[in-house]
Coordinates of C-alpha atoms and ligand atoms in Angstrom, one line a residue:
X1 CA 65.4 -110.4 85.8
X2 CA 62.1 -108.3 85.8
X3 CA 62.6 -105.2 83.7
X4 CA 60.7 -103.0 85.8
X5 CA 61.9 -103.6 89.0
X6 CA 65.0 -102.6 91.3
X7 CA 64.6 -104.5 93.7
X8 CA 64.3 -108.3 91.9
X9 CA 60.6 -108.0 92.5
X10 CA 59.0 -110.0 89.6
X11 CA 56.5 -107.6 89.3
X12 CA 56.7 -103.4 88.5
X13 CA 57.2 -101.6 91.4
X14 CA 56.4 -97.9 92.4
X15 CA 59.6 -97.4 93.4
X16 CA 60.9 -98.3 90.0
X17 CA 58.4 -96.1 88.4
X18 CA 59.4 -93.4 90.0
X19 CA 63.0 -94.2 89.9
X20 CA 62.6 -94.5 86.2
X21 CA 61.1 -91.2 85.5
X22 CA 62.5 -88.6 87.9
X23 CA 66.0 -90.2 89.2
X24 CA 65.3 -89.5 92.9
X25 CA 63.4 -90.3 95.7
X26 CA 60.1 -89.6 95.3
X27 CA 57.5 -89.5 98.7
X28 CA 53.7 -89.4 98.7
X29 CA 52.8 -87.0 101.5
X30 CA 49.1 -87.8 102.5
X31 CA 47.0 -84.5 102.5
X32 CA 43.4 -84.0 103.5
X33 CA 40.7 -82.1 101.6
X34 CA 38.6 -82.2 104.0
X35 CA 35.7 -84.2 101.8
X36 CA 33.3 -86.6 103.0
X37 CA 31.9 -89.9 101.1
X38 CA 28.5 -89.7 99.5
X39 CA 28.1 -93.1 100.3
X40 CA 27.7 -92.9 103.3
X41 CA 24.0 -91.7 103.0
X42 CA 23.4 -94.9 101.8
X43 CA 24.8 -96.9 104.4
X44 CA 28.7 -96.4 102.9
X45 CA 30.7 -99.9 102.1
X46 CA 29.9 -102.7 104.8
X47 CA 33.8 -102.9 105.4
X48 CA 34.1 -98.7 106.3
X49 CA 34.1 -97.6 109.7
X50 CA 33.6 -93.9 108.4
X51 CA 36.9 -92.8 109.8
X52 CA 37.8 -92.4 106.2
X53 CA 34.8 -90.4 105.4
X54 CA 35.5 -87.8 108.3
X55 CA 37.1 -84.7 107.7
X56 CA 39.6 -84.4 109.5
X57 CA 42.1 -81.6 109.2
X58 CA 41.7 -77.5 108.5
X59 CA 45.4 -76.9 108.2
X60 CA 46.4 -75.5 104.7
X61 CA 47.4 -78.0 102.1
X62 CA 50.9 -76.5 102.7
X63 CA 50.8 -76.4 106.7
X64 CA 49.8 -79.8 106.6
X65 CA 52.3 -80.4 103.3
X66 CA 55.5 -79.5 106.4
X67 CA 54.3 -81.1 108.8
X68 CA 53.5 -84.9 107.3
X69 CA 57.1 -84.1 105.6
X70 CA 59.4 -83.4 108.5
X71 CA 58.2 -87.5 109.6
X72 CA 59.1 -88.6 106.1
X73 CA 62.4 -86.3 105.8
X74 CA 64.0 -88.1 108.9
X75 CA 64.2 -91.5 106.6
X76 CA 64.7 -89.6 103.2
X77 CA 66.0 -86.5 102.9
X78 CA 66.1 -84.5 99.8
X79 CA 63.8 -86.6 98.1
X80 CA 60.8 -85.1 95.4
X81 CA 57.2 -85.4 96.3
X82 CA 53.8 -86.3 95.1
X83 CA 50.7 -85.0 97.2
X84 CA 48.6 -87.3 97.8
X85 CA 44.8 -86.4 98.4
X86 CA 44.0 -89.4 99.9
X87 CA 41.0 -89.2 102.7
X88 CA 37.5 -89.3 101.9
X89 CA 36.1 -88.9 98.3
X90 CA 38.4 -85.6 97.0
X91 CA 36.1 -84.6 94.8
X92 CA 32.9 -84.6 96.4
X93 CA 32.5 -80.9 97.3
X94 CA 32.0 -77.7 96.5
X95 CA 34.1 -77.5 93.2
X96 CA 35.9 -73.9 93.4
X97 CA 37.1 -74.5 97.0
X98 CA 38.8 -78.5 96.6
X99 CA 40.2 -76.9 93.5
X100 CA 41.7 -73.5 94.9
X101 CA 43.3 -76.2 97.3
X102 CA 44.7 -78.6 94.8
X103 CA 46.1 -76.0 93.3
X104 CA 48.2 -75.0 96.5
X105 CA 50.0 -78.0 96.0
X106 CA 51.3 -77.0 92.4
X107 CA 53.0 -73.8 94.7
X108 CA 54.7 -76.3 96.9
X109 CA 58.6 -76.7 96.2
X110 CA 60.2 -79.9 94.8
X111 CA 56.6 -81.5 94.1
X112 CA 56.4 -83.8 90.8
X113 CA 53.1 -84.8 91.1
X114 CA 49.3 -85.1 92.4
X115 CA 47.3 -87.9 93.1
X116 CA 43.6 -87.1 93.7
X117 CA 41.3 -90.1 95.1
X118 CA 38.0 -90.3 94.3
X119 CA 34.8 -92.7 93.6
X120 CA 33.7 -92.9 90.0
X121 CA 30.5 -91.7 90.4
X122 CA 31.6 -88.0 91.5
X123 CA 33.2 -86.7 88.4
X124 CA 31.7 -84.6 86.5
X125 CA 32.4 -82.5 83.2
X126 CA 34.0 -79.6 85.2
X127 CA 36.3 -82.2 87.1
X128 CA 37.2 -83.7 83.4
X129 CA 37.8 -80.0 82.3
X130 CA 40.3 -79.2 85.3
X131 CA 41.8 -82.3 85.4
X132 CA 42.8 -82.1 81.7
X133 CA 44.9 -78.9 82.4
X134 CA 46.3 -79.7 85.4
X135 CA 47.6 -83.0 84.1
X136 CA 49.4 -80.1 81.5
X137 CA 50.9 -78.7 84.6
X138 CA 52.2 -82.0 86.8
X139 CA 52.3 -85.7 86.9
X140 CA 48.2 -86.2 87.6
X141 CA 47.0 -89.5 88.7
X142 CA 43.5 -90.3 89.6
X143 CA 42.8 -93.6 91.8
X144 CA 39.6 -94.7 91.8
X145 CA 38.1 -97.6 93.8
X146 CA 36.4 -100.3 91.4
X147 CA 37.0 -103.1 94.4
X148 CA 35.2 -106.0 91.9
X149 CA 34.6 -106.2 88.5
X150 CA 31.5 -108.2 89.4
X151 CA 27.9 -106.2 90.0
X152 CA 26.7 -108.6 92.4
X153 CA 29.5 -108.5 94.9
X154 CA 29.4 -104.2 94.2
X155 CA 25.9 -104.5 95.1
X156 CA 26.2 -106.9 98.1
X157 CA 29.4 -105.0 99.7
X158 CA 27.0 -101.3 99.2
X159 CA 29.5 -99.7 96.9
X160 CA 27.0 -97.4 95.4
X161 CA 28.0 -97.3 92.3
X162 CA 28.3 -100.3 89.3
X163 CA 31.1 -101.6 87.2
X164 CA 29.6 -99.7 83.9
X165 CA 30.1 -96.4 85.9
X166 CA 33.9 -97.3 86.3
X167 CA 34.0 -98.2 83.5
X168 CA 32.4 -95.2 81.9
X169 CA 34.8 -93.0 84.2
X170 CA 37.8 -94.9 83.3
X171 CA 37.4 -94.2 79.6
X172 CA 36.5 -90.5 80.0
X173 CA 39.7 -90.1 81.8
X174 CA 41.8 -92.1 79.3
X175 CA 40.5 -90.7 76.5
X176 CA 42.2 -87.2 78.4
X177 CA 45.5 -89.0 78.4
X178 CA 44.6 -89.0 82.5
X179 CA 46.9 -92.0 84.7
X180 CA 44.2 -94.0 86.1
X181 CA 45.1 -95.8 89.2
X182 CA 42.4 -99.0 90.5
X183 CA 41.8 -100.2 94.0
X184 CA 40.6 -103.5 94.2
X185 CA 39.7 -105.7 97.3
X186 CA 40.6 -109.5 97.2
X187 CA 38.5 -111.9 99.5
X188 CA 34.8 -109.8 99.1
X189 CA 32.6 -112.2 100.9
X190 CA 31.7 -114.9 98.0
X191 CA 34.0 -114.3 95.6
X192 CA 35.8 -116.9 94.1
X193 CA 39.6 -117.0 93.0
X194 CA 38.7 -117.1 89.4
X195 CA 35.9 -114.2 89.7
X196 CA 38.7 -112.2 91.6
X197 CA 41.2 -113.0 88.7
X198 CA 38.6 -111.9 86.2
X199 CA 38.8 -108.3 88.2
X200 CA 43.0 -108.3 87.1
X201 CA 41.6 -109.4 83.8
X202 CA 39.2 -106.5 83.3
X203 CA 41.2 -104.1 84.8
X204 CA 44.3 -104.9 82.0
X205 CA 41.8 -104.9 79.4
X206 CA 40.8 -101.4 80.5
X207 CA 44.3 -100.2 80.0
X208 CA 44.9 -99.0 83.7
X209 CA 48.1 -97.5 84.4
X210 CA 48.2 -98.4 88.4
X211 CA 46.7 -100.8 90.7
X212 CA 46.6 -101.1 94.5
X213 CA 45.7 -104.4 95.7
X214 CA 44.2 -105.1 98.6
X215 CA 43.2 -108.0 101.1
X216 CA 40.0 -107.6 102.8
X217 CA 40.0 -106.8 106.1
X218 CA 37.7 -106.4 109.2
X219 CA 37.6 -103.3 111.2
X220 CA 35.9 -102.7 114.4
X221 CA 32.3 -101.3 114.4
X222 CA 31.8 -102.1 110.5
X223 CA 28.3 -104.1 109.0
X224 CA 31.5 -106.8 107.9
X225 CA 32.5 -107.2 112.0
X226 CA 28.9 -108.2 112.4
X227 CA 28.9 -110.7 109.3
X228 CA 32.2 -112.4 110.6
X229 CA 30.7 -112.6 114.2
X230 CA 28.1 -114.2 112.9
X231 CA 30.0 -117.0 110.6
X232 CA 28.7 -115.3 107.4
X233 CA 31.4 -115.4 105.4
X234 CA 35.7 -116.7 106.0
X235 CA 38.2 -114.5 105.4
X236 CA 41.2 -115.5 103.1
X237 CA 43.6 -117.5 104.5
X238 CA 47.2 -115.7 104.2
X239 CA 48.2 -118.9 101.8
X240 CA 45.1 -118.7 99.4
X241 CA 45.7 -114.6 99.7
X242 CA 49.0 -114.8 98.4
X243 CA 48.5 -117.3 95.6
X244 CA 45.4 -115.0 94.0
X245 CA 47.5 -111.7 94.4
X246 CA 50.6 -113.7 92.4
X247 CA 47.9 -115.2 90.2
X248 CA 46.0 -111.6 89.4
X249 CA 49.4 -110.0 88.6
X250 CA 50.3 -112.5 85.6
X251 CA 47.3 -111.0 84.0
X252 CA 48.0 -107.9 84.5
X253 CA 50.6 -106.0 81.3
X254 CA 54.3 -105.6 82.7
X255 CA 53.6 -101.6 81.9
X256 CA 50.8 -101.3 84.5
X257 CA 52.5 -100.3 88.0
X258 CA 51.8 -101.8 90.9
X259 CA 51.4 -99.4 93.8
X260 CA 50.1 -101.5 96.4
X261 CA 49.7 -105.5 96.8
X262 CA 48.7 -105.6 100.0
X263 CA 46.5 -102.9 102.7
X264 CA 47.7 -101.4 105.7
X265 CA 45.1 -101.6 108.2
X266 CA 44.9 -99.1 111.4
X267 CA 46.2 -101.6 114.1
X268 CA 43.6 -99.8 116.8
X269 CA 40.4 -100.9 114.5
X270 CA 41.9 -104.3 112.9
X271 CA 40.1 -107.3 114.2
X272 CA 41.5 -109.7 111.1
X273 CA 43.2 -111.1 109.6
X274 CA 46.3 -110.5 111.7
X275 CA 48.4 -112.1 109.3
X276 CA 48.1 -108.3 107.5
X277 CA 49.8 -107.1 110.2
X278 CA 53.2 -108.3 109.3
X279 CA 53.5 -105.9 105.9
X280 CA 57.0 -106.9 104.8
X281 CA 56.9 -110.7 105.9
X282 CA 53.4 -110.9 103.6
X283 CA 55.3 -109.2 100.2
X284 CA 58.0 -111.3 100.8
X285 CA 56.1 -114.7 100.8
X286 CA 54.6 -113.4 97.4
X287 CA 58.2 -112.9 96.2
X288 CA 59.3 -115.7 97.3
X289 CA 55.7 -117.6 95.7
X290 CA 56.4 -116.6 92.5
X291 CA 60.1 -117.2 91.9
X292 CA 59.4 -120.7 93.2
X293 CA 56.1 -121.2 90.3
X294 CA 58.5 -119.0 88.1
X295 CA 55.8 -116.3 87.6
X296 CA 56.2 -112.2 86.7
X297 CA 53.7 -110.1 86.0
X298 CA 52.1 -110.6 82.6
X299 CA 53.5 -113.7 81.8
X300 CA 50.0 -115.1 81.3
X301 CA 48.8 -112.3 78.9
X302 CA 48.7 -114.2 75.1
Ligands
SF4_1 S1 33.6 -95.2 99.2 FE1 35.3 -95.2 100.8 S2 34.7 -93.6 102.3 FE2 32.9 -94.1 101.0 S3 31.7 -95.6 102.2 FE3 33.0 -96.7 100.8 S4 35.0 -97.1 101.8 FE4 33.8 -95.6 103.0

């Protein structure tokens, strides 16, 4: 059996991360700053439709703290929480303001954590500074999206930023002692399976703490709807999906936790794949893919 799961997953699970460390329950509760995306003067990614970018909600961190908790407290009560500063780019903004609002989530009962997401090319000294005390005063973790390893594809998807800035970012914050959480996308038009692989690769070489993988997908009004329409690139089949993801994750050390390995689209804006759709059926047939090639994470690393 897989040390660091619960569940026989063959891979280390959130749930056993958290499990592990606070012996409860533990809940993200999505909060919004209120930031936007600096990329989007430039166009923002060819797969955004800007809904992320949008601010979206004035409520106090703690008004909108109760309310996104009385959903979650139907399915598990008493549990602990980690706020989750999810929307747009959290610290893109004016600096004293998104801070004064973090910090209302430290005054929030029964909260273990923070998790701030951001782009690596929007922090600066002052975030490093305030980031290095707060991480003194809760479990801190940063999520950044990298998406590829490769510059080309960064470049091609309009990322706005390179791999040498993440990479830059990724060491500043390390060398801090700050959890580093990557996003990366699997099935960016013209990437192979090994060049995806090589994104694992680089990311365990990095010393990440987290990953969230996801599978591309295609949202209404996006520059990517227009490029399917058009033939100008396939989307992964659900098959060839689940063989990378099982593939990437024996590359990746059994210590790194794995908070995602597939996305959860907004069913209203999805145009495809569909197969995303079913969530539970799709981590299951990973599961179920590597028992049957007798793969867990990291057993690839020398
Ligand atoms: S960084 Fe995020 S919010 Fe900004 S354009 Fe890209 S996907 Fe959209």
């Amino acid at each position: 059996m897989f040390k660091y799961s619960l569940d026989n997953k063959r891979y280390h699970t959130l749930n056993y991360y958290y499990k592990n460390k606070y012996h409860q329950k533990i809940v993200k509760i999505p909060v919004d700053l209120g930031t936007s995306c600096p990329n989007k003067i430039n166009g923002g990614c060819i797969f955004c439709d800007g809904d992320f970018a949008c601010p979206k909600s004035t409520a106090s961190i703690k008004e909108q703290f109760l309310k996104n908790k009385t959903v979650i407290d139907h399915k598990w009560p008493n549990s602990g929480y980690v706020i989750y500063f999810q929307n747009g780019t959290n610290t893109y903004g004016d600096f004293k303001k998104l801070t004064a609002k973090i910090n209302e989530a430290l005054t929030i009962p029964n909260v273990f954590g923070i998790t701030i997401a951001t782009r690596p090319d929007c922090i600066n000294n002052n975030w490093i500074t305030y980031f290095k005390e707060l991480n003194q005063k809760t479990d801190l973790i940063i999520e950044l999206g990298l998406q590829s390893m490769h510059n080309e594809t960064l470049k091609l998807i309009n990322r706005g930023h390179s791999r040498e800035d993440f990479d830059k970012c990724v060491k500043l914050l390390k060398k801090h002692h700050i959890k580093v959480v990557a996003h990366i996308i699997n099935g960016l038009p013209y990437e192979t399976k090994e060049m995806m692989i090589d994104t694992a690769k680089y990311l365990n070489d990095l010393g990440i703490d987290g990953i969230k993988i996801h599978m591309l997908y295609v949202n209404k009004n996006t520059l990517l709807a227009t490029w399917l329409k058009e033939d100008k690139f396939k989307l992964l089949t659900k098959e060839a999906y689940i063989d990378i993801v099982a593939n990437q994750l024996t590359y990746l050390d059994p210590k790194i936790v794995i908070h995602r390995i597939t996305g959860d689209p907004d069913l209203k804006a999805l145009i495809a794949p569909t197969f995303l759709i079913k969530k539970v059926s799709l981590t299951n047939d990973i599961d179920k893919y590597m028992k049957e090639h007798d793969l867990y994470q990291g057993c690839n690393l020398k």
